[in-house]
mmCIF file of C-alpha atoms in Angstrom:
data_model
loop_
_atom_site.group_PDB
_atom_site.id
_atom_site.type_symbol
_atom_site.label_atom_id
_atom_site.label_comp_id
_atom_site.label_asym_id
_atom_site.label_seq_id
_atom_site.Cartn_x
_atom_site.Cartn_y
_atom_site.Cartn_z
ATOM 1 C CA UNK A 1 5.109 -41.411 16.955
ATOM 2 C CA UNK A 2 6.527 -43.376 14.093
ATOM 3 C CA UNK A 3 4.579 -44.261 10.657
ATOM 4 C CA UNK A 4 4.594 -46.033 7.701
ATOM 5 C CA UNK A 5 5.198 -44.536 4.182
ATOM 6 C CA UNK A 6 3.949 -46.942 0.723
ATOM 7 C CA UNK A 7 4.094 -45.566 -2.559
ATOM 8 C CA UNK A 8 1.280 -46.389 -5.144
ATOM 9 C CA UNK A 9 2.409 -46.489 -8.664
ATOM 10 C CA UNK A 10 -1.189 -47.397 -10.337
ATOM 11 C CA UNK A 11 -4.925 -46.936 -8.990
ATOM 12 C CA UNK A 12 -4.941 -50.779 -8.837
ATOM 13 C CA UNK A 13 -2.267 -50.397 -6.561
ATOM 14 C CA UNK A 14 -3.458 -48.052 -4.592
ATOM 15 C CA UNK A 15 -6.313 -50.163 -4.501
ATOM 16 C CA UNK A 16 -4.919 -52.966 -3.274
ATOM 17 C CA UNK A 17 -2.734 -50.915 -0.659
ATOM 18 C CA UNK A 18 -5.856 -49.863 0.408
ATOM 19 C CA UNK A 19 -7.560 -53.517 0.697
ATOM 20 C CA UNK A 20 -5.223 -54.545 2.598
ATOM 21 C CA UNK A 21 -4.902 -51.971 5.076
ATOM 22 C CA UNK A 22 -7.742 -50.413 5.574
ATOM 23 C CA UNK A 23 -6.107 -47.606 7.786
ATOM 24 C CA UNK A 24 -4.018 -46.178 4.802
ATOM 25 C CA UNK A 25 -4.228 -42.595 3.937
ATOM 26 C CA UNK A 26 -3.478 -40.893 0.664
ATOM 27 C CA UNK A 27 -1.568 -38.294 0.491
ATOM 28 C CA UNK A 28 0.133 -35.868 -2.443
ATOM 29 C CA UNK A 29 1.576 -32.600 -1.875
ATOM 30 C CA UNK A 30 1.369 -32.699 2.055
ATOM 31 C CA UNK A 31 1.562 -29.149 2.259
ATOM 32 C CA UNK A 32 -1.828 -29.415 4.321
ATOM 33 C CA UNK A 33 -1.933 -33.334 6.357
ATOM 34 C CA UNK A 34 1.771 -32.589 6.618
ATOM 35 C CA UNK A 35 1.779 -29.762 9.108
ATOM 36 C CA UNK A 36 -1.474 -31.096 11.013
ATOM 37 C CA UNK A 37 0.527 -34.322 12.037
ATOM 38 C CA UNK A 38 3.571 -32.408 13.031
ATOM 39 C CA UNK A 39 1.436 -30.214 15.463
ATOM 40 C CA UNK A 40 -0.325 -33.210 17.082
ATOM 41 C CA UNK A 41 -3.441 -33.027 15.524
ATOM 42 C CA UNK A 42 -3.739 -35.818 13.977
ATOM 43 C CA UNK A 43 -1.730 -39.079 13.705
ATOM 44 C CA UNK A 44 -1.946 -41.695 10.525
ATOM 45 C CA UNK A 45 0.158 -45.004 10.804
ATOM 46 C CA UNK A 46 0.445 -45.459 7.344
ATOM 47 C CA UNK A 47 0.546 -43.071 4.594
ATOM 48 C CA UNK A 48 0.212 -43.652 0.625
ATOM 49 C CA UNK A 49 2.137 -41.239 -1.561
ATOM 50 C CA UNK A 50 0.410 -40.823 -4.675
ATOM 51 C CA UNK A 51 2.552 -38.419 -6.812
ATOM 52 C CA UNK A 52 3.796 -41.725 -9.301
ATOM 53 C CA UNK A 53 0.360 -42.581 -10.423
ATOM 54 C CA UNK A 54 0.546 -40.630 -13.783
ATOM 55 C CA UNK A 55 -3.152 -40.673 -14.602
ATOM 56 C CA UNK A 56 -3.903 -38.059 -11.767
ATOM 57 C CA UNK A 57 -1.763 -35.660 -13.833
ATOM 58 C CA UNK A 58 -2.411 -33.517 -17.066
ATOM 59 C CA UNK A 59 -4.376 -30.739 -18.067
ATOM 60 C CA UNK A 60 -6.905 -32.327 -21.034
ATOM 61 C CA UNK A 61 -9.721 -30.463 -23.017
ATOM 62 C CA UNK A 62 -12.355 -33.241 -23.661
ATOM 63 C CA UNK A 63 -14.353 -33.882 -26.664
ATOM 64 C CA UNK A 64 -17.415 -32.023 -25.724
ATOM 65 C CA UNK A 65 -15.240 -29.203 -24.988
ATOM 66 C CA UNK A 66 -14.813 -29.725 -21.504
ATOM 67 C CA UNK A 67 -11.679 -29.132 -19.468
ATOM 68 C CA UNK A 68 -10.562 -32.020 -16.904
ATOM 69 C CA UNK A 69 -7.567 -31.122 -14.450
ATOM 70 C CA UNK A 70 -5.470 -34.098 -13.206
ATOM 71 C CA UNK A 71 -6.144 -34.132 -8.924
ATOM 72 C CA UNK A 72 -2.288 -34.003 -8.721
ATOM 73 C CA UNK A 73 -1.568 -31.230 -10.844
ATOM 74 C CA UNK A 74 0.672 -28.611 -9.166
ATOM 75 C CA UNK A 75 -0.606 -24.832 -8.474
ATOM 76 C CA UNK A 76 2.683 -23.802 -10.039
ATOM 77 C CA UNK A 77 1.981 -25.557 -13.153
ATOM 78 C CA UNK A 78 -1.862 -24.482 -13.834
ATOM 79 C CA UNK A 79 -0.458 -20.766 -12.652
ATOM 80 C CA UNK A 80 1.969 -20.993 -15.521
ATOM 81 C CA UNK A 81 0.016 -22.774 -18.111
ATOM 82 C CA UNK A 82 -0.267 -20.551 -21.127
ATOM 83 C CA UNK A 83 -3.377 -22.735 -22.835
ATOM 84 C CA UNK A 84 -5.161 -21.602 -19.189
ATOM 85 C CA UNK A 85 -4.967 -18.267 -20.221
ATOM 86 C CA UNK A 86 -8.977 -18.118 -20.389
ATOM 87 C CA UNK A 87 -9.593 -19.446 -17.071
ATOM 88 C CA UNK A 88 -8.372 -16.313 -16.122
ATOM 89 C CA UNK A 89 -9.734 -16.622 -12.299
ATOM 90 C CA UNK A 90 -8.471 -20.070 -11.720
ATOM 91 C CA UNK A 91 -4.572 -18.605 -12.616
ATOM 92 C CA UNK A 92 -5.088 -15.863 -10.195
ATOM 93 C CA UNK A 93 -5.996 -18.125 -7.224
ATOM 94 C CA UNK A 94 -3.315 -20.930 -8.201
ATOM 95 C CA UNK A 95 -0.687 -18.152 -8.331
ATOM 96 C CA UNK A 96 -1.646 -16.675 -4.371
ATOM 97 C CA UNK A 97 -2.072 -19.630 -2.588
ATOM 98 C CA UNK A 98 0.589 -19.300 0.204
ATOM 99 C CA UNK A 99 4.530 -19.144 -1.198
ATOM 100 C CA UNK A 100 6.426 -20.466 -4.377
ATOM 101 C CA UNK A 101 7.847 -22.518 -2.267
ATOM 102 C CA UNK A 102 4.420 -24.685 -1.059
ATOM 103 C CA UNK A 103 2.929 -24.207 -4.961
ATOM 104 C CA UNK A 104 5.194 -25.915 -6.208
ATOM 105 C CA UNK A 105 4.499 -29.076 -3.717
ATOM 106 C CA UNK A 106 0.836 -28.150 -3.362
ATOM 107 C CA UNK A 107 -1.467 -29.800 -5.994
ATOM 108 C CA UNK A 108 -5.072 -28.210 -7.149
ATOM 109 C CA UNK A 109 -7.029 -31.685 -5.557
ATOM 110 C CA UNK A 110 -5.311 -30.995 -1.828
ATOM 111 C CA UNK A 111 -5.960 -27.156 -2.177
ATOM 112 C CA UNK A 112 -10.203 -28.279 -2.806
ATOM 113 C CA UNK A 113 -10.139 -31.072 -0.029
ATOM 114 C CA UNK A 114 -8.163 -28.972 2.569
ATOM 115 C CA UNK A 115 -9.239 -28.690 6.317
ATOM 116 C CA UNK A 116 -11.097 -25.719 7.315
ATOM 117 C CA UNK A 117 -8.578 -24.080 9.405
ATOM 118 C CA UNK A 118 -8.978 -22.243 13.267
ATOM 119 C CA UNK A 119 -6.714 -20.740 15.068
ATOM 120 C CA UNK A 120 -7.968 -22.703 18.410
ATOM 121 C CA UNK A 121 -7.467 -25.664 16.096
ATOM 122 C CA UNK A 122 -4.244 -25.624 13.892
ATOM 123 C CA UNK A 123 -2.087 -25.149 17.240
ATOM 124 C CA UNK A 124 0.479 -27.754 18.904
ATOM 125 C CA UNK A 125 -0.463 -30.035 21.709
ATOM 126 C CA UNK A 126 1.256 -27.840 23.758
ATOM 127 C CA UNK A 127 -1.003 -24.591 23.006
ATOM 128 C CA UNK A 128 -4.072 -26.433 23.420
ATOM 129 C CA UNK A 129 -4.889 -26.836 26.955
ATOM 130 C CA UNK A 130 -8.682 -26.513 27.073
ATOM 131 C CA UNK A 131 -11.352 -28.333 26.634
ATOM 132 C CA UNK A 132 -10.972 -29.803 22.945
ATOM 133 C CA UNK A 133 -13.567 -28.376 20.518
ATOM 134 C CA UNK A 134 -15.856 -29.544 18.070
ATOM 135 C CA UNK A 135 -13.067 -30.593 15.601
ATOM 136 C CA UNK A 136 -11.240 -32.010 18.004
ATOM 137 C CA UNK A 137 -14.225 -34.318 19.112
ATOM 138 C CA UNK A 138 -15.332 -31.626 21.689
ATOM 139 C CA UNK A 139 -18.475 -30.621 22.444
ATOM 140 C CA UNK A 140 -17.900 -26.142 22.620
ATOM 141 C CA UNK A 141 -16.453 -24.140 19.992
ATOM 142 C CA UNK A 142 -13.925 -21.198 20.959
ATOM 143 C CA UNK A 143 -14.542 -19.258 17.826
ATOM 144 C CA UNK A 144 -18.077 -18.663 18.462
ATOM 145 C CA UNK A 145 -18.975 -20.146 22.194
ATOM 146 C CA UNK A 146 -22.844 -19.698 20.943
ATOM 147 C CA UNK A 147 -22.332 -22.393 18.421
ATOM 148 C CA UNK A 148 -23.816 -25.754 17.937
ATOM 149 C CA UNK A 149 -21.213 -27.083 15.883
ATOM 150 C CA UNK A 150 -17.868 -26.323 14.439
ATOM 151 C CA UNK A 151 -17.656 -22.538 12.700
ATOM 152 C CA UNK A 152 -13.491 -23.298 11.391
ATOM 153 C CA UNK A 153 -13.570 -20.844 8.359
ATOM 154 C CA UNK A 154 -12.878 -22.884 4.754
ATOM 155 C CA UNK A 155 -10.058 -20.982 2.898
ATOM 156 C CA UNK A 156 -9.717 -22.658 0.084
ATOM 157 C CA UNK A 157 -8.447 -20.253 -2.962
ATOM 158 C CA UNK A 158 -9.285 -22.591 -5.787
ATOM 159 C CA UNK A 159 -12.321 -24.049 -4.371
ATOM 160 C CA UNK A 160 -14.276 -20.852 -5.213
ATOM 161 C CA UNK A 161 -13.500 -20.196 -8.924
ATOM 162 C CA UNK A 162 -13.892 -23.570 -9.742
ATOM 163 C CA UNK A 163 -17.760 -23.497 -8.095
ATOM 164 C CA UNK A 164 -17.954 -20.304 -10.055
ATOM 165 C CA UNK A 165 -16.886 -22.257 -13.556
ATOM 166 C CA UNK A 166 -19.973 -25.176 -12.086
ATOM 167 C CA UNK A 167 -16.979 -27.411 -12.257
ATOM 168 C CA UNK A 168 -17.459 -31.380 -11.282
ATOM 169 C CA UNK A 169 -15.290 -33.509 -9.188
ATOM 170 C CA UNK A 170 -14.887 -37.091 -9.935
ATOM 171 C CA UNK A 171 -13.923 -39.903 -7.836
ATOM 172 C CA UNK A 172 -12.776 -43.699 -7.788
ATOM 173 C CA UNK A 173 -13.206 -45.864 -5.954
ATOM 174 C CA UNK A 174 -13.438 -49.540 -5.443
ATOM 175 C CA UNK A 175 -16.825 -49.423 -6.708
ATOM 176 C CA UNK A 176 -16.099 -47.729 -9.902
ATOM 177 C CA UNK A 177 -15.907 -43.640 -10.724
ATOM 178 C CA UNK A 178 -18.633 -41.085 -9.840
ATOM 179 C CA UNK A 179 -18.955 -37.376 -10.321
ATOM 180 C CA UNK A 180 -20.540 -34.976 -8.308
ATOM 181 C CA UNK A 181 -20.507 -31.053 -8.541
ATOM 182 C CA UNK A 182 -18.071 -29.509 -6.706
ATOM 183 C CA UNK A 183 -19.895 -27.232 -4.322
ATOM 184 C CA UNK A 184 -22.261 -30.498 -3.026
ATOM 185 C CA UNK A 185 -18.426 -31.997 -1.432
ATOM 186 C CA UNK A 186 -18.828 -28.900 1.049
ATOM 187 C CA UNK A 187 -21.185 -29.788 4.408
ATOM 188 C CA UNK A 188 -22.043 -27.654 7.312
ATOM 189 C CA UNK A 189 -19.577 -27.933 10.262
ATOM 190 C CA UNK A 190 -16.664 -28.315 7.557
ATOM 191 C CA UNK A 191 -17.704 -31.696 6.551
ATOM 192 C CA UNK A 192 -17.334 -32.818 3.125
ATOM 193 C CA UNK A 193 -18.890 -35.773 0.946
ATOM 194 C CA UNK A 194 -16.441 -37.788 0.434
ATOM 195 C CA UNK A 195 -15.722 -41.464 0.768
ATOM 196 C CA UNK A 196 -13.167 -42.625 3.556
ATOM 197 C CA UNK A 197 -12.391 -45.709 0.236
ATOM 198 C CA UNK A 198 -11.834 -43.133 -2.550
ATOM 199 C CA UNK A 199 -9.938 -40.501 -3.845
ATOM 200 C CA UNK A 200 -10.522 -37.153 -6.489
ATOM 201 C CA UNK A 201 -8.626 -37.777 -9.015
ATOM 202 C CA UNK A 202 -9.818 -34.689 -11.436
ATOM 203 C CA UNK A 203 -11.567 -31.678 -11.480
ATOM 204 C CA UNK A 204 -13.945 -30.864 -15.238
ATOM 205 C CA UNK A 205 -14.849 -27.562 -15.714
ATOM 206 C CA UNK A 206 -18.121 -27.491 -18.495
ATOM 207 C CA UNK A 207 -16.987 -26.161 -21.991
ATOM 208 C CA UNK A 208 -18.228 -22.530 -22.116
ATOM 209 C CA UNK A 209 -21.216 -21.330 -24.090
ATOM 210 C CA UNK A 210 -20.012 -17.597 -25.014
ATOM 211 C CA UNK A 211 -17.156 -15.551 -24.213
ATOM 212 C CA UNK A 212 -16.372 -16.080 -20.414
ATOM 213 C CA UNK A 213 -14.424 -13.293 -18.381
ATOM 214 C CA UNK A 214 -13.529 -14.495 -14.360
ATOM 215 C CA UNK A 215 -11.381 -12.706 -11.800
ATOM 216 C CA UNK A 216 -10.609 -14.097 -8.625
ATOM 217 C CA UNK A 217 -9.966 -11.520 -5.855
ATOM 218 C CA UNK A 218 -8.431 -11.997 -1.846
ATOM 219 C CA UNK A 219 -8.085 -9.702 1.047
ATOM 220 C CA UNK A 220 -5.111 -10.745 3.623
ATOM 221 C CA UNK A 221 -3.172 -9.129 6.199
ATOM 222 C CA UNK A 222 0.074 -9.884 4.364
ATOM 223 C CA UNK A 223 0.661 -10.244 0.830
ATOM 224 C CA UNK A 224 2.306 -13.646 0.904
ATOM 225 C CA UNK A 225 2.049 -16.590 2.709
ATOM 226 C CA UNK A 226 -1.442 -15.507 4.542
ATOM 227 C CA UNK A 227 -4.988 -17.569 3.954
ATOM 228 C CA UNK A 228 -7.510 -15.451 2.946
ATOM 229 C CA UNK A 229 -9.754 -13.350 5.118
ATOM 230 C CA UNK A 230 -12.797 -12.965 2.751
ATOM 231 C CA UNK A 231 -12.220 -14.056 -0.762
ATOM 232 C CA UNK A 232 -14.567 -13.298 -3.739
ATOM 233 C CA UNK A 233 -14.726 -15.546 -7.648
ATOM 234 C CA UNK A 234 -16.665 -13.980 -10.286
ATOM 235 C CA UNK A 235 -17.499 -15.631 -13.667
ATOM 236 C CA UNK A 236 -19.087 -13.947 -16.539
ATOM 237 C CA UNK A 237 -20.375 -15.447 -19.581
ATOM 238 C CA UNK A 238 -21.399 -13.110 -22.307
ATOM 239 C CA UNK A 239 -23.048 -13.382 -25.917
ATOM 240 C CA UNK A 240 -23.172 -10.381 -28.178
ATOM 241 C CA UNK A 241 -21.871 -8.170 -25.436
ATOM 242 C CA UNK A 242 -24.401 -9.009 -23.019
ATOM 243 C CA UNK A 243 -24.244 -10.814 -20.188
ATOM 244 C CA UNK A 244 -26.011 -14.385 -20.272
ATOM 245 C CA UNK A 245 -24.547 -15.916 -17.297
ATOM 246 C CA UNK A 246 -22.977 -14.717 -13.821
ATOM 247 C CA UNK A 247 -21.786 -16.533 -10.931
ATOM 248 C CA UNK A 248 -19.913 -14.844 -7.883
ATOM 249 C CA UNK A 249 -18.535 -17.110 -4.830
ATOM 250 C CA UNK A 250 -17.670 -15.899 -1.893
ATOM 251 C CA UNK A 251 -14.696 -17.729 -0.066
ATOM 252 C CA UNK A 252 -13.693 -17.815 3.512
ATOM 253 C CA UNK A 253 -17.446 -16.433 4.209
ATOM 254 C CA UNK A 254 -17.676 -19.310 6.534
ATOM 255 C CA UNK A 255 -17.980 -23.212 6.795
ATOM 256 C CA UNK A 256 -17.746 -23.102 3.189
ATOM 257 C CA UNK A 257 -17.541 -21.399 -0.279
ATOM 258 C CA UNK A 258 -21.088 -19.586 -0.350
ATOM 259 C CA UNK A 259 -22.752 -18.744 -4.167
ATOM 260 C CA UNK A 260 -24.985 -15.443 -4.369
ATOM 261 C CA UNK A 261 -27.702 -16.985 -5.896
ATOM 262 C CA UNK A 262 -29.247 -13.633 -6.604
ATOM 263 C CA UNK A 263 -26.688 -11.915 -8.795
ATOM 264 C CA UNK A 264 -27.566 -13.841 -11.733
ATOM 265 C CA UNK A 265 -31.002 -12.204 -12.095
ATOM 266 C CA UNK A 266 -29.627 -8.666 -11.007
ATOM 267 C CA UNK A 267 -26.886 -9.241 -14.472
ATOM 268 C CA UNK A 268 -28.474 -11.300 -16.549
ATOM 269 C CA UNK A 269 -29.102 -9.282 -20.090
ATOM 270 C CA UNK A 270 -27.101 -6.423 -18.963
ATOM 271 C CA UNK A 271 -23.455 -5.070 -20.682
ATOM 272 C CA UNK A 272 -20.449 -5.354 -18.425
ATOM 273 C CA UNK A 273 -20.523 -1.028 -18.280
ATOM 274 C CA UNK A 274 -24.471 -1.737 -17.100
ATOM 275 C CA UNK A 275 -22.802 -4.615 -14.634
ATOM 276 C CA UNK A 276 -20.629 -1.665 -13.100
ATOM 277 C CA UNK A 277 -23.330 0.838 -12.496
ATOM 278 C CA UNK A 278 -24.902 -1.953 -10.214
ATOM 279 C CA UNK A 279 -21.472 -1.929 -7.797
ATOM 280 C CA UNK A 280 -23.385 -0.987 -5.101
ATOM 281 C CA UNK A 281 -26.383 -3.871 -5.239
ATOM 282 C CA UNK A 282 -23.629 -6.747 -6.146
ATOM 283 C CA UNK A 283 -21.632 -6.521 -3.004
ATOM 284 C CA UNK A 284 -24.566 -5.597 -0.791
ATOM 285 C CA UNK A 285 -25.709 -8.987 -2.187
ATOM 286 C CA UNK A 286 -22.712 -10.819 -1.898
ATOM 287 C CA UNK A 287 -21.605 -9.726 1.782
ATOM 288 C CA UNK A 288 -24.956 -11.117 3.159
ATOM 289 C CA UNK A 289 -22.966 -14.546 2.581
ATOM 290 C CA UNK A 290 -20.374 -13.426 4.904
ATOM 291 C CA UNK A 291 -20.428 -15.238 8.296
ATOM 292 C CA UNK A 292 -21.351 -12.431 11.205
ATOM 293 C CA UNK A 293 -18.706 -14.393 13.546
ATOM 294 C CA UNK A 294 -15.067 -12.698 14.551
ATOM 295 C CA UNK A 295 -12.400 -14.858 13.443
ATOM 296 C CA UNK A 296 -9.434 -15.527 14.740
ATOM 297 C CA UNK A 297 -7.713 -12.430 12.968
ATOM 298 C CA UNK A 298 -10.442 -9.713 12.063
ATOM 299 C CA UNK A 299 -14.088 -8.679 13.756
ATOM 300 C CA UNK A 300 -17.111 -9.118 11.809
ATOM 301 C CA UNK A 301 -17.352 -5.458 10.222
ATOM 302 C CA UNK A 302 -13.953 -5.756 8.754
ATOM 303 C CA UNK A 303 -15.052 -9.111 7.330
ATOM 304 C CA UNK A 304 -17.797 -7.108 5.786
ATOM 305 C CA UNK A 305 -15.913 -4.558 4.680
ATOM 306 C CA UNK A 306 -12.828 -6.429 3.105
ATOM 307 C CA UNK A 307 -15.873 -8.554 1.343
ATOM 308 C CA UNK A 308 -16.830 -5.449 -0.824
ATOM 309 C CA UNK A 309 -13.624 -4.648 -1.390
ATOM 310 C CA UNK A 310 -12.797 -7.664 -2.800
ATOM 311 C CA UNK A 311 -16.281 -7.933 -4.748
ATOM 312 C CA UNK A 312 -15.372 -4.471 -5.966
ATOM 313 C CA UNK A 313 -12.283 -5.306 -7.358
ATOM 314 C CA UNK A 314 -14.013 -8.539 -8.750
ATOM 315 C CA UNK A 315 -16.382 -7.016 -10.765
ATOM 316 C CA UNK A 316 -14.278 -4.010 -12.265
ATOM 317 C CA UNK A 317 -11.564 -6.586 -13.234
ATOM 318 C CA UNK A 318 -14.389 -8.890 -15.033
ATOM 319 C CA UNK A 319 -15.890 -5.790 -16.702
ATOM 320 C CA UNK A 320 -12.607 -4.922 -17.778
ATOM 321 C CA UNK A 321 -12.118 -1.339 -16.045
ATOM 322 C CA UNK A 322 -9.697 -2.793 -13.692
ATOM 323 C CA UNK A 323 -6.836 -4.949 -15.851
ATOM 324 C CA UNK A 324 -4.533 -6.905 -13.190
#
């Protein structure tokens, strides 16, 4: 099937494109709608490129002290960035997503608003012979036959170390710009919050009240290329050597990126060498978040297990006994 392809040089433009045909869809990098179309899942008959609208770009530090990204800046770039060098976690995950090749097309807004992914799902029209499933406007789920609703694992990298920084997405549209944390985008069932009229166009991480140390850890069958099976972000903010503020994330748990609320009160007040001692409560906390479920390339108890792995190598990396 053919489609159309418009290019928006302005968000008045877009705007306007989007007035006027109201079955439009934005796209950027690609590197996720891109393949989905191509395999039959889904068809658009128009498409906006947005990669000439220059205010989506940029890396800017705020006047409170806050850090906005540009929705269209490129994994490759924020990887490289030297002036990122304190978001330590957010270069780790913008320098494993997939290949060089697809971070250097991929930008950080389509890496946050990707599909949650299935292998019953992301499949040609060919494979997919069966009944079609929940995400497919099906009523059964292959994954997990027991389910009510759709159990496609989220496998975001970036998603998860930005929830850890409590960063805030912002959005326009015709009605004017809101923001919104990050983590309330992600609904059960892979759903997100997000207007069909409007687009992210930046991600603000909250200036930081302290010294702040983050790692962002992955475990995959191959080193390149592979989505994550389990996934853990952990951000520490310290004052006077102690611990005043700690947020871990785990990714690819499930339907989405899950925060272990309890951590926080298990760390709070101690050193990073107290932090350490604690290995054992941490990821016995943090793999309760993992989704029981078999995926489509590991059983449950290696989910479990890779999850401490990955919290393990987390937490010695943020407490500095484990320099990557």
């Amino acid at each position: 099937m053919s489609y159309q392809v418009f290019k928006a040089h302005s968000l008045a433009e877009l705007w306007q494109i989007f007035a006027d045909r109201p079955d439009a869809y934005p796209i950027a990098g690609g590197t996720d709608i891109i393949p989905r179309v191509n395999q039959g899942i889904e068809f658009h008959p128009l498409f906006v490129c947005l990669d000439e609208i220059l205010e989506l770009y940029g890396v800017v530090w705020l006047p409170d002290g806050s850090l906005q990204i540009g929705a269209l800046s490129k994994l490759v770039e924020l990887a490289e960035n030297k002036r990122l060098s304190e978001y330590h976690a957010l270069q780790q995950a913008c320098s494993r997503v997939a290949s060089p090749q697809i971070r250097n097309q991929a930008t950080i807004g389509g890496n946050v608003l990707q599909e949650n992914r299935c292998i019953y799902f992301n499949q040609s029209v060919s494979w997919r012979r069966e009944e079609p499933c929940f995400k497919l406007g099906g009523k059964r789920c292959y994954q997990y036959t027991r389910s009510p609703q759709c159990v496609a694992l989220f496998q975001s990298d970036v998603a998860p170390v930005l929830m850890s920084y409590h960063a805030v997405a912002c959005w326009q549209g015709p009605r004017g710009i809101r923001q919104t944390p990050l983590a309330e985008l992600y609904l059960d069932a892979g759903k997100k919050a997000k207007g069909t009229d409007e687009i992210l166009i930046a991600l603000v991480i909250p200036p930081i009240d302290g010294v702040m140390r983050s790692a962002y850890t992955r475990e995959t069958i191959r080193g390149s290329f592979d989505f994550p099976l389990i996934s853990c972000a952990m951000t520490f903010v310290e004052q006077d050597g102690r611990i005043t503020q700690a947020t871990v994330v785990i990714g690819s748990a499930g339907v989405k990126p899950q925060y272990v609320d309890d951590i926080k009160p298990l760390l709070q007040g101690k050193t990073p060498a107290e932090a350490v001692k604690l290995m054992e409560e941490v990821q016995t906390l943090a793999t309760k978040k993992i989704a029981p479920f078999r995926d489509s390339r590991v059983d449950a108890v290696t989910r479990k297990a890779l999850g401490k792995s990955a919290v393990k190598r987390a937490l010695l990396q943020v407490c500095g006994q484990d320099r990557q």
